[in-house]
């Protein structure tokens, strides 16, 4: 399992190739990018704050839980922080499995968990001003 | 000592990101730690307020011990 | 929507970049590769036969159905045919959507439909001989 | 004329991939077309046998008209 937190951009295919997973059969990837509008406002940039030590620990827990539950051969998570312009990549989640159903379920479980458990906070920068993106409140934290 | 950290809107409202708090003899919950440092401003904080202790999700009712790092922040939005 | 049938390999990221979809927010990709074993046999290669005119038409129908049902901004399907060595890429399905749940559902719907509706047949080549991969029989064909 | 095509194991069992069949006055179903060309070997074909008419999924009961292309093949395994 590879977990990376960084401010720089990444090449999704190159990162996946570097893991060199053989014989998995199915690979599912999610790439999230900065949208150019949200809540009826034009977005020019996104500022992503995070809690570095906890982010690393929480992503490792999220990845490990999905890996065992969905029978994944390998998991790659790269999440950026800092200021990102619109259309830039924010996050990559790639998983490998023998079968497609497990790969889809495992990748989606990780992306869903990022939204509710990973300590990132996003501020949308628009010509009208900056606004924190409302986070999701899961029922089962703690 | 107990290390207390705040993030995002919580940090902006309280005006600081890290504080140290001397431990007490009586056990304290995360909510007590917050009251001790936020004072009346605790009422302005976003709800729900999330809590982590030693980099794991916890709750306002969780006990905080000497040497712990406790963090307060709004609901997250990773991904 | 881009549908491609080819014998050559492809670079998943390069193909996705060429479509240059902006402001989608979520992109989900599936890459299927030749496994090195199946049904307790070592697989050295896969021979993929198809029905070219129908494949093209059926992939376009599958892509269009997922695009409208799951609110996808763009759909890319590349499927190879001919003889592929083990670990080679077989298929790429990439979809773009404003939201992650639609992107996951749309990509999975296309991959599922490929399995049951797209006229491809696979022969697994192993040291013990060649064997047709049993296909899936959907209830709603025709 | 009706163009008849076979794929994969069906092609291997019947020993040909494309045939032409003269149309008849009476309407014919895909199953009639298969019987006319496969003869006794029809019994050896994989079950279920899938049918397409003019590049769309159909069934053995579907009617075949002059100018149609009808195809017979085993269950597919794309992706």
Short mmCIF file of C-alpha atoms in Angstrom, two decimals:
data_model
loop_
_atom_site.label_atom_id
_atom_site.label_comp_id
_atom_site.label_asym_id
_atom_site.label_seq_id
_atom_site.Cartn_x
_atom_site.Cartn_y
_atom_site.Cartn_z
CA UNK A 1 0.00 0.00 0.00
CA UNK A 2 1.31 3.42 -0.95
CA UNK A 3 0.00 6.59 0.74
CA UNK A 4 1.33 9.95 -0.39
CA UNK A 5 0.53 13.50 0.72
CA UNK A 6 2.04 16.23 -1.41
CA UNK A 7 1.51 19.72 -2.77
CA UNK A 8 2.78 18.85 -6.28
CA UNK A 9 0.71 17.37 -9.11
CA UNK A 10 1.06 13.69 -10.12
CA UNK A 11 0.64 11.55 -13.24
CA UNK A 12 -2.00 8.89 -12.40
CA UNK A 13 -0.76 6.33 -14.93
CA UNK A 14 2.91 6.75 -14.06
CA UNK A 15 2.18 6.32 -10.35
CA UNK A 16 0.16 3.17 -11.03
CA UNK A 17 2.86 1.73 -13.29
CA UNK A 18 5.51 2.30 -10.61
CA UNK A 19 3.66 -0.10 -8.31
CA UNK A 20 3.99 -2.72 -11.06
CA UNK A 21 1.13 -4.94 -9.88
CA UNK A 22 1.01 -8.11 -11.97
CA UNK A 23 -1.84 -10.45 -12.65
CA UNK A 24 -4.52 -8.45 -10.85
CA UNK A 25 -7.04 -8.58 -13.70
CA UNK A 26 -8.94 -5.46 -12.66
CA UNK A 27 -7.75 -1.97 -11.79
CA UNK A 28 -10.10 0.85 -10.84
CA UNK A 29 -8.98 4.46 -10.43
CA UNK A 30 -10.67 7.56 -9.15
CA UNK A 31 -9.28 11.01 -9.94
CA UNK A 32 -10.91 14.00 -8.26
CA UNK A 33 -10.28 17.45 -9.73
CA UNK A 34 -11.10 21.01 -8.69
CA UNK A 35 -14.42 22.00 -10.24
CA UNK A 36 -14.83 25.39 -11.88
CA UNK A 37 -18.12 26.09 -10.14
CA UNK A 38 -19.90 25.00 -6.97
CA UNK A 39 -22.94 26.23 -5.08
CA UNK A 40 -23.67 28.63 -7.98
CA UNK A 41 -20.33 30.37 -7.60
CA UNK A 42 -17.36 30.46 -9.99
CA UNK A 43 -14.39 28.75 -8.37
CA UNK A 44 -10.92 30.00 -9.23
CA UNK A 45 -8.93 27.95 -6.73
CA UNK A 46 -9.17 25.57 -3.81
CA UNK A 47 -7.10 25.82 -0.63
CA UNK A 48 -6.71 22.47 1.08
CA UNK A 49 -5.69 22.41 4.73
CA UNK A 50 -4.96 19.17 6.51
CA UNK A 51 -3.68 17.65 9.75
CA UNK A 52 -0.51 15.98 8.49
CA UNK A 53 0.17 13.32 11.14
CA UNK A 54 -3.47 12.32 11.40
CA UNK A 55 -4.04 12.41 7.64
CA UNK A 56 -1.25 9.92 7.11
CA UNK A 57 -2.53 7.62 9.87
CA UNK A 58 -6.17 7.89 8.77
CA UNK A 59 -5.42 7.22 5.09
CA UNK A 60 -3.43 4.15 6.12
CA UNK A 61 -6.39 2.92 8.22
CA UNK A 62 -8.86 3.62 5.39
CA UNK A 63 -6.65 1.86 2.83
CA UNK A 64 -6.01 -1.16 5.05
CA UNK A 65 -9.71 -1.57 5.88
CA UNK A 66 -10.69 -1.52 2.19
CA UNK A 67 -7.82 -3.83 1.25
CA UNK A 68 -8.90 -6.56 3.62
CA UNK A 69 -12.65 -6.10 3.25
CA UNK A 70 -12.67 -5.99 -0.57
CA UNK A 71 -9.79 -8.39 -1.18
CA UNK A 72 -7.58 -5.83 -2.91
CA UNK A 73 -4.11 -6.82 -4.06
CA UNK A 74 -2.75 -3.30 -3.87
CA UNK A 75 -3.89 0.21 -2.93
CA UNK A 76 -2.45 3.59 -3.97
CA UNK A 77 -3.70 6.87 -2.48
CA UNK A 78 -2.21 10.26 -3.40
CA UNK A 79 -3.83 13.39 -1.94
CA UNK A 80 -2.66 16.92 -2.56
CA UNK A 81 -2.82 19.88 -0.16
CA UNK A 82 -2.16 23.61 -0.46
CA UNK A 83 -3.56 25.91 -3.13
CA UNK A 84 -4.86 24.26 -6.32
CA UNK A 85 -6.21 26.06 -9.39
CA UNK A 86 -9.49 24.99 -10.94
CA UNK A 87 -9.31 21.76 -13.05
CA UNK A 88 -6.18 20.63 -11.17
CA UNK A 89 -6.06 17.09 -9.81
CA UNK A 90 -6.72 16.77 -6.07
CA UNK A 91 -6.67 13.06 -5.35
CA UNK A 92 -5.91 9.69 -6.90
CA UNK A 93 -7.19 6.38 -5.54
CA UNK A 94 -6.17 3.29 -7.50
CA UNK A 95 -6.86 -0.28 -6.43
CA UNK A 96 -6.06 -3.64 -7.96
CA UNK A 97 -8.02 -6.85 -7.54
CA UNK A 98 -8.55 -10.18 -9.27
CA UNK A 99 -12.17 -9.28 -10.02
CA UNK A 100 -13.88 -6.14 -11.20
CA UNK A 101 -16.68 -6.05 -8.61
CA UNK A 102 -14.17 -6.03 -5.74
CA UNK A 103 -12.05 -3.38 -7.44
CA UNK A 104 -15.05 -1.06 -7.93
CA UNK A 105 -16.35 -1.61 -4.39
CA UNK A 106 -12.90 -1.17 -2.83
CA UNK A 107 -12.08 2.02 -4.72
CA UNK A 108 -15.47 3.54 -3.95
CA UNK A 109 -15.19 2.60 -0.25
CA UNK A 110 -11.87 4.45 -0.02
CA UNK A 111 -13.19 7.55 -1.81
CA UNK A 112 -16.29 7.59 0.40
CA UNK A 113 -14.14 7.28 3.53
CA UNK A 114 -11.91 10.16 2.39
CA UNK A 115 -14.98 12.39 2.33
CA UNK A 116 -16.07 11.61 5.86
CA UNK A 117 -12.94 10.55 7.79
CA UNK A 118 -9.76 12.04 6.29
CA UNK A 119 -8.83 15.34 8.01
CA UNK A 120 -8.80 17.66 5.00
CA UNK A 121 -10.68 20.96 4.81
CA UNK A 122 -11.30 22.82 1.58
CA UNK A 123 -11.76 26.53 1.11
CA UNK A 124 -13.25 27.55 -2.23
CA UNK A 125 -11.78 30.77 -3.59
CA UNK A 126 -14.11 32.70 -5.87
CA UNK A 127 -14.34 36.33 -7.07
CA UNK A 128 -17.05 36.85 -4.42
CA UNK A 129 -14.76 35.68 -1.62
CA UNK A 130 -13.56 32.52 0.14
CA UNK A 131 -15.89 29.91 1.61
CA UNK A 132 -15.21 26.71 3.54
CA UNK A 133 -16.72 23.65 1.83
CA UNK A 134 -19.23 22.13 4.27
CA UNK A 135 -17.92 18.74 5.35
CA UNK A 136 -19.91 15.57 5.76
CA UNK A 137 -20.75 14.31 9.20
CA UNK A 138 -20.63 10.56 9.47
CA UNK A 139 -22.48 8.79 12.26
CA UNK A 140 -19.72 6.42 13.24
CA UNK A 141 -16.66 8.56 13.91
CA UNK A 142 -14.78 8.10 17.15
CA UNK B 1 1.28 18.42 29.04
CA UNK B 2 -1.67 18.12 26.71
CA UNK B 3 -1.17 19.49 23.20
CA UNK B 4 -4.29 21.05 21.69
CA UNK B 5 -4.63 21.75 17.97
CA UNK B 6 -7.32 23.45 15.91
CA UNK B 7 -7.96 23.33 12.19
CA UNK B 8 -9.88 25.18 9.48
CA UNK B 9 -12.84 27.26 10.71
CA UNK B 10 -12.11 26.29 14.34
CA UNK B 11 -8.60 27.70 14.02
CA UNK B 12 -9.93 30.87 12.39
CA UNK B 13 -12.56 31.44 15.08
CA UNK B 14 -10.28 30.75 18.05
CA UNK B 15 -7.34 32.60 16.49
CA UNK B 16 -4.64 30.01 17.28
CA UNK B 17 -3.57 26.62 15.97
CA UNK B 18 -1.64 25.00 18.83
CA UNK B 19 -1.74 25.39 22.61
CA UNK B 20 -0.29 23.46 25.52
CA UNK B 21 -2.40 22.71 28.55
CA UNK B 22 -1.11 21.56 31.94
CA UNK B 23 -2.64 18.28 33.06
CA UNK B 24 -4.92 18.20 36.12
CA UNK B 25 -5.36 15.52 38.76
CA UNK B 26 -9.03 14.97 37.92
CA UNK B 27 -9.71 13.21 34.60
CA UNK B 28 -10.82 15.59 31.82
CA UNK B 29 -12.94 15.02 28.79
CA UNK B 30 -12.21 16.63 25.40
CA UNK B 31 -15.13 18.99 26.06
CA UNK B 32 -13.43 20.17 29.29
CA UNK B 33 -10.19 20.83 27.40
CA UNK B 34 -12.11 22.87 24.84
CA UNK B 35 -13.90 24.92 27.53
CA UNK B 36 -10.60 25.62 29.29
CA UNK B 37 -9.06 27.08 26.13
CA UNK B 38 -11.96 28.47 24.08
CA UNK B 39 -13.86 30.18 26.85
CA UNK B 40 -17.02 31.95 25.68
CA UNK B 41 -15.98 31.56 22.04
CA UNK B 42 -16.83 27.86 22.25
CA UNK B 43 -20.40 28.92 21.44
CA UNK B 44 -19.31 30.30 18.03
CA UNK B 45 -17.65 27.08 16.90
CA UNK B 46 -19.10 25.08 14.00
CA UNK B 47 -21.47 22.28 14.90
CA UNK B 48 -20.97 19.41 14.83
CA UNK B 49 -17.45 19.82 16.13
CA UNK B 50 -15.18 16.85 15.49
CA UNK B 51 -12.49 15.64 17.86
CA UNK B 52 -9.37 13.54 17.42
CA UNK B 53 -7.12 12.21 20.16
CA UNK B 54 -3.62 11.11 19.17
CA UNK B 55 -4.59 11.25 15.49
CA UNK B 56 -7.65 9.00 15.85
CA UNK B 57 -11.27 10.11 15.63
CA UNK B 58 -12.75 10.52 19.11
CA UNK B 59 -15.64 12.47 20.63
CA UNK B 60 -16.18 15.41 22.98
CA UNK B 61 -16.88 12.86 25.73
CA UNK B 62 -13.54 11.03 25.28
CA UNK B 63 -11.10 11.21 28.18
CA UNK B 64 -7.84 13.11 27.61
CA UNK B 65 -4.68 12.04 29.44
CA UNK B 66 -1.34 13.70 30.11
CA UNK B 67 0.81 13.52 26.97
CA UNK B 68 -2.17 13.31 24.61
CA UNK B 69 -2.61 15.45 21.52
CA UNK B 70 -6.24 16.50 21.16
CA UNK B 71 -7.54 18.23 18.03
CA UNK B 72 -10.77 20.09 17.26
CA UNK B 73 -12.04 20.67 13.72
CA UNK B 74 -15.19 20.95 11.58
CA UNK B 75 -16.53 18.01 9.55
CA UNK B 76 -13.89 17.00 7.00
CA UNK B 77 -14.06 17.09 3.20
CA UNK B 78 -11.23 15.00 1.78
CA UNK B 79 -11.14 13.47 -1.65
CA UNK C 1 -18.14 9.71 -26.53
CA UNK C 2 -15.12 7.89 -27.94
CA UNK C 3 -15.27 4.18 -28.81
CA UNK C 4 -12.14 2.48 -30.12
CA UNK C 5 -11.44 -1.10 -31.19
CA UNK C 6 -7.82 -1.91 -31.84
CA UNK C 7 -5.19 -4.61 -31.62
CA UNK C 8 -2.47 -2.25 -30.31
CA UNK C 9 -1.90 -1.33 -26.67
CA UNK C 10 -2.91 2.09 -25.31
CA UNK C 11 -1.81 4.50 -22.54
CA UNK C 12 -4.85 5.03 -20.28
CA UNK C 13 -3.79 8.46 -19.03
CA UNK C 14 -2.79 9.79 -22.44
CA UNK C 15 -6.12 8.70 -23.94
CA UNK C 16 -8.03 10.37 -21.11
CA UNK C 17 -6.00 13.58 -21.43
CA UNK C 18 -6.71 13.74 -25.16
CA UNK C 19 -10.42 14.07 -24.42
CA UNK C 20 -9.55 17.13 -22.32
CA UNK C 21 -12.72 17.09 -20.20
CA UNK C 22 -12.84 20.17 -17.99
CA UNK C 23 -14.66 20.77 -14.75
CA UNK C 24 -16.02 17.24 -14.35
CA UNK C 25 -14.92 16.86 -10.73
CA UNK C 26 -14.83 13.06 -10.79
CA UNK C 27 -13.22 10.62 -13.18
CA UNK C 28 -13.40 6.85 -12.75
CA UNK C 29 -11.39 4.41 -14.87
CA UNK C 30 -11.42 0.67 -15.21
CA UNK C 31 -8.48 -1.16 -16.78
CA UNK C 32 -8.83 -4.89 -17.38
CA UNK C 33 -5.68 -6.93 -17.96
CA UNK C 34 -4.93 -10.52 -18.95
CA UNK C 35 -4.56 -12.59 -15.80
CA UNK C 36 -1.71 -15.07 -15.47
CA UNK C 37 -3.95 -17.83 -14.20
CA UNK C 38 -7.62 -18.78 -14.40
CA UNK C 39 -9.59 -21.89 -13.53
CA UNK C 40 -6.43 -23.38 -11.96
CA UNK C 41 -4.51 -23.15 -15.23
CA UNK C 42 -1.48 -21.00 -16.09
CA UNK C 43 -2.44 -18.55 -18.82
CA UNK C 44 0.23 -17.50 -21.31
CA UNK C 45 -1.97 -15.52 -23.69
CA UNK C 46 -5.51 -14.59 -24.56
CA UNK C 47 -7.00 -14.61 -28.06
CA UNK C 48 -9.89 -12.20 -28.40
CA UNK C 49 -12.29 -12.67 -31.30
CA UNK C 50 -15.05 -10.16 -31.98
CA UNK C 51 -17.78 -9.21 -34.43
CA UNK C 52 -16.47 -5.84 -35.62
CA UNK C 53 -19.59 -4.11 -36.96
CA UNK C 54 -21.74 -5.27 -34.07
CA UNK C 55 -19.07 -4.57 -31.46
CA UNK C 56 -18.84 -0.97 -32.55
CA UNK C 57 -22.64 -0.56 -32.53
CA UNK C 58 -23.10 -2.35 -29.22
CA UNK C 59 -20.35 -0.38 -27.43
CA UNK C 60 -21.95 2.84 -28.68
CA UNK C 61 -25.34 1.69 -27.31
CA UNK C 62 -23.80 0.66 -23.98
CA UNK C 63 -21.90 3.95 -23.67
CA UNK C 64 -24.91 6.10 -24.58
CA UNK C 65 -27.21 4.26 -22.16
CA UNK C 66 -24.76 4.76 -19.26
CA UNK C 67 -24.12 8.37 -20.24
CA UNK C 68 -27.78 9.34 -20.03
CA UNK C 69 -28.70 7.12 -17.09
CA UNK C 70 -25.76 8.13 -14.88
CA UNK C 71 -25.41 11.73 -16.03
CA UNK C 72 -21.91 11.29 -17.41
CA UNK C 73 -20.19 14.23 -19.08
CA UNK C 74 -17.98 12.03 -21.23
CA UNK C 75 -17.31 8.35 -21.92
CA UNK C 76 -14.21 6.67 -23.35
CA UNK C 77 -14.11 2.95 -24.21
CA UNK C 78 -11.08 1.26 -25.76
CA UNK C 79 -11.19 -2.51 -26.28
CA UNK C 80 -8.43 -4.58 -27.80
CA UNK C 81 -8.76 -7.73 -29.91
CA UNK C 82 -6.33 -10.31 -31.28
CA UNK C 83 -3.65 -12.13 -29.31
CA UNK C 84 -2.59 -10.57 -26.00
CA UNK C 85 0.14 -11.84 -23.69
CA UNK C 86 -0.54 -12.23 -19.99
CA UNK C 87 -0.53 -8.96 -18.00
CA UNK C 88 -1.33 -6.96 -21.14
CA UNK C 89 -4.17 -4.42 -21.02
CA UNK C 90 -7.43 -5.57 -22.62
CA UNK C 91 -9.87 -2.77 -22.03
CA UNK C 92 -10.15 0.79 -20.74
CA UNK C 93 -13.41 2.40 -19.63
CA UNK C 94 -13.12 5.98 -18.37
CA UNK C 95 -16.07 8.19 -17.47
CA UNK C 96 -16.33 11.77 -16.23
CA UNK C 97 -19.08 13.20 -14.08
CA UNK C 98 -19.72 16.10 -11.74
CA UNK C 99 -20.11 13.71 -8.80
CA UNK C 100 -18.24 10.62 -7.69
CA UNK C 101 -21.25 8.36 -7.11
CA UNK C 102 -22.44 8.82 -10.70
CA UNK C 103 -18.95 8.29 -12.06
CA UNK C 104 -18.53 5.00 -10.16
CA UNK C 105 -22.03 3.77 -11.08
CA UNK C 106 -21.62 4.75 -14.75
CA UNK C 107 -18.21 3.14 -15.16
CA UNK C 108 -19.34 -0.08 -13.46
CA UNK C 109 -22.53 -0.21 -15.58
CA UNK C 110 -20.44 -0.04 -18.76
CA UNK C 111 -17.98 -2.71 -17.58
CA UNK C 112 -20.86 -4.99 -16.53
CA UNK C 113 -22.56 -4.51 -19.91
CA UNK C 114 -19.32 -5.34 -21.75
CA UNK C 115 -19.32 -8.72 -19.99
CA UNK C 116 -22.83 -9.66 -21.02
CA UNK C 117 -23.63 -7.72 -24.24
CA UNK C 118 -20.47 -6.86 -26.20
CA UNK C 119 -19.69 -9.53 -28.82
CA UNK C 120 -16.19 -10.52 -27.76
CA UNK C 121 -15.06 -14.09 -27.13
CA UNK C 122 -11.88 -14.99 -25.30
CA UNK C 123 -9.76 -18.09 -25.72
CA UNK C 124 -7.28 -18.73 -22.94
CA UNK C 125 -4.00 -20.17 -24.17
CA UNK C 126 -2.17 -22.30 -21.62
CA UNK C 127 0.54 -24.98 -21.77
CA UNK C 128 -2.26 -27.56 -21.40
CA UNK C 129 -4.10 -26.24 -24.46
CA UNK C 130 -6.61 -23.58 -25.49
CA UNK C 131 -10.00 -23.09 -23.84
CA UNK C 132 -12.87 -20.72 -24.59
CA UNK C 133 -13.74 -18.56 -21.57
CA UNK C 134 -17.37 -19.33 -20.66
CA UNK C 135 -19.44 -16.23 -21.34
CA UNK C 136 -22.19 -14.83 -19.17
CA UNK C 137 -25.78 -15.19 -20.19
CA UNK C 138 -27.91 -12.21 -19.37
CA UNK C 139 -31.66 -12.57 -19.11
CA UNK C 140 -32.56 -9.49 -21.11
CA UNK C 141 -30.75 -9.81 -24.43
CA UNK C 142 -32.69 -9.40 -27.63
CA UNK D 1 -30.07 -12.73 -49.71
CA UNK D 2 -29.59 -13.34 -46.01
CA UNK D 3 -26.02 -13.19 -44.70
CA UNK D 4 -25.30 -15.65 -41.91
CA UNK D 5 -22.25 -15.33 -39.67
CA UNK D 6 -20.86 -17.52 -36.90
CA UNK D 7 -18.36 -16.68 -34.19
CA UNK D 8 -16.09 -18.40 -31.68
CA UNK D 9 -17.09 -21.97 -30.73
CA UNK D 10 -20.06 -21.85 -33.14
CA UNK D 11 -17.70 -21.05 -36.03
CA UNK D 12 -15.35 -23.84 -34.95
CA UNK D 13 -18.11 -26.45 -34.69
CA UNK D 14 -19.83 -25.54 -37.97
CA UNK D 15 -16.54 -25.06 -39.82
CA UNK D 16 -17.43 -21.78 -41.58
CA UNK D 17 -17.79 -18.13 -40.66
CA UNK D 18 -20.02 -16.64 -43.36
CA UNK D 19 -22.75 -18.07 -45.62
CA UNK D 20 -25.36 -16.58 -47.88
CA UNK D 21 -28.89 -17.96 -47.87
CA UNK D 22 -31.54 -17.32 -50.50
CA UNK D 23 -34.71 -15.79 -49.08
CA UNK D 24 -37.96 -17.79 -49.14
CA UNK D 25 -41.52 -16.58 -49.57
CA UNK D 26 -42.61 -17.81 -46.14
CA UNK D 27 -41.26 -15.81 -43.16
CA UNK D 28 -38.38 -17.50 -41.36
CA UNK D 29 -37.22 -17.30 -37.81
CA UNK D 30 -33.51 -17.25 -36.82
CA UNK D 31 -33.94 -20.86 -35.66
CA UNK D 32 -35.10 -21.85 -39.19
CA UNK D 33 -32.04 -20.16 -40.72
CA UNK D 34 -29.80 -22.08 -38.35
CA UNK D 35 -31.47 -25.41 -39.14
CA UNK D 36 -31.14 -24.77 -42.88
CA UNK D 37 -27.37 -24.24 -42.61
CA UNK D 38 -26.24 -26.28 -39.61
CA UNK D 39 -28.18 -29.44 -40.27
CA UNK D 40 -27.60 -32.19 -37.69
CA UNK D 41 -24.63 -30.29 -36.23
CA UNK D 42 -27.06 -27.82 -34.68
CA UNK D 43 -27.30 -30.30 -31.79
CA UNK D 44 -23.57 -29.87 -31.00
CA UNK D 45 -23.75 -26.10 -30.66
CA UNK D 46 -23.16 -24.40 -27.29
CA UNK D 47 -26.22 -23.65 -25.22
CA UNK D 48 -27.49 -21.05 -24.76
CA UNK D 49 -26.88 -19.92 -28.31
CA UNK D 50 -27.05 -16.16 -28.82
CA UNK D 51 -28.44 -14.48 -31.91
CA UNK D 52 -27.97 -11.03 -33.43
CA UNK D 53 -29.86 -9.57 -36.37
CA UNK D 54 -28.31 -6.58 -38.13
CA UNK D 55 -25.82 -6.14 -35.27
CA UNK D 56 -28.45 -6.03 -32.52
CA UNK D 57 -29.14 -8.73 -29.97
CA UNK D 58 -32.16 -10.84 -31.00
CA UNK D 59 -33.42 -14.34 -30.25
CA UNK D 60 -33.89 -17.66 -32.05
CA UNK D 61 -37.57 -16.75 -32.41
CA UNK D 62 -36.86 -13.42 -34.15
CA UNK D 63 -38.02 -13.10 -37.77
CA UNK D 64 -35.32 -12.79 -40.45
CA UNK D 65 -36.02 -10.80 -43.63
CA UNK D 66 -34.35 -10.58 -47.03
CA UNK D 67 -31.22 -8.41 -46.73
CA UNK D 68 -30.71 -9.14 -43.03
CA UNK D 69 -27.44 -10.23 -41.49
CA UNK D 70 -28.03 -12.86 -38.83
CA UNK D 71 -25.27 -14.03 -36.50
CA UNK D 72 -24.97 -16.99 -34.12
CA UNK D 73 -22.51 -17.10 -31.24
CA UNK D 74 -21.97 -18.36 -27.68
CA UNK D 75 -22.48 -16.10 -24.64
CA UNK D 76 -20.03 -13.21 -24.88
CA UNK D 77 -17.17 -12.28 -22.56
CA UNK D 78 -16.07 -8.73 -23.28
CA UNK D 79 -14.20 -6.45 -20.91
#
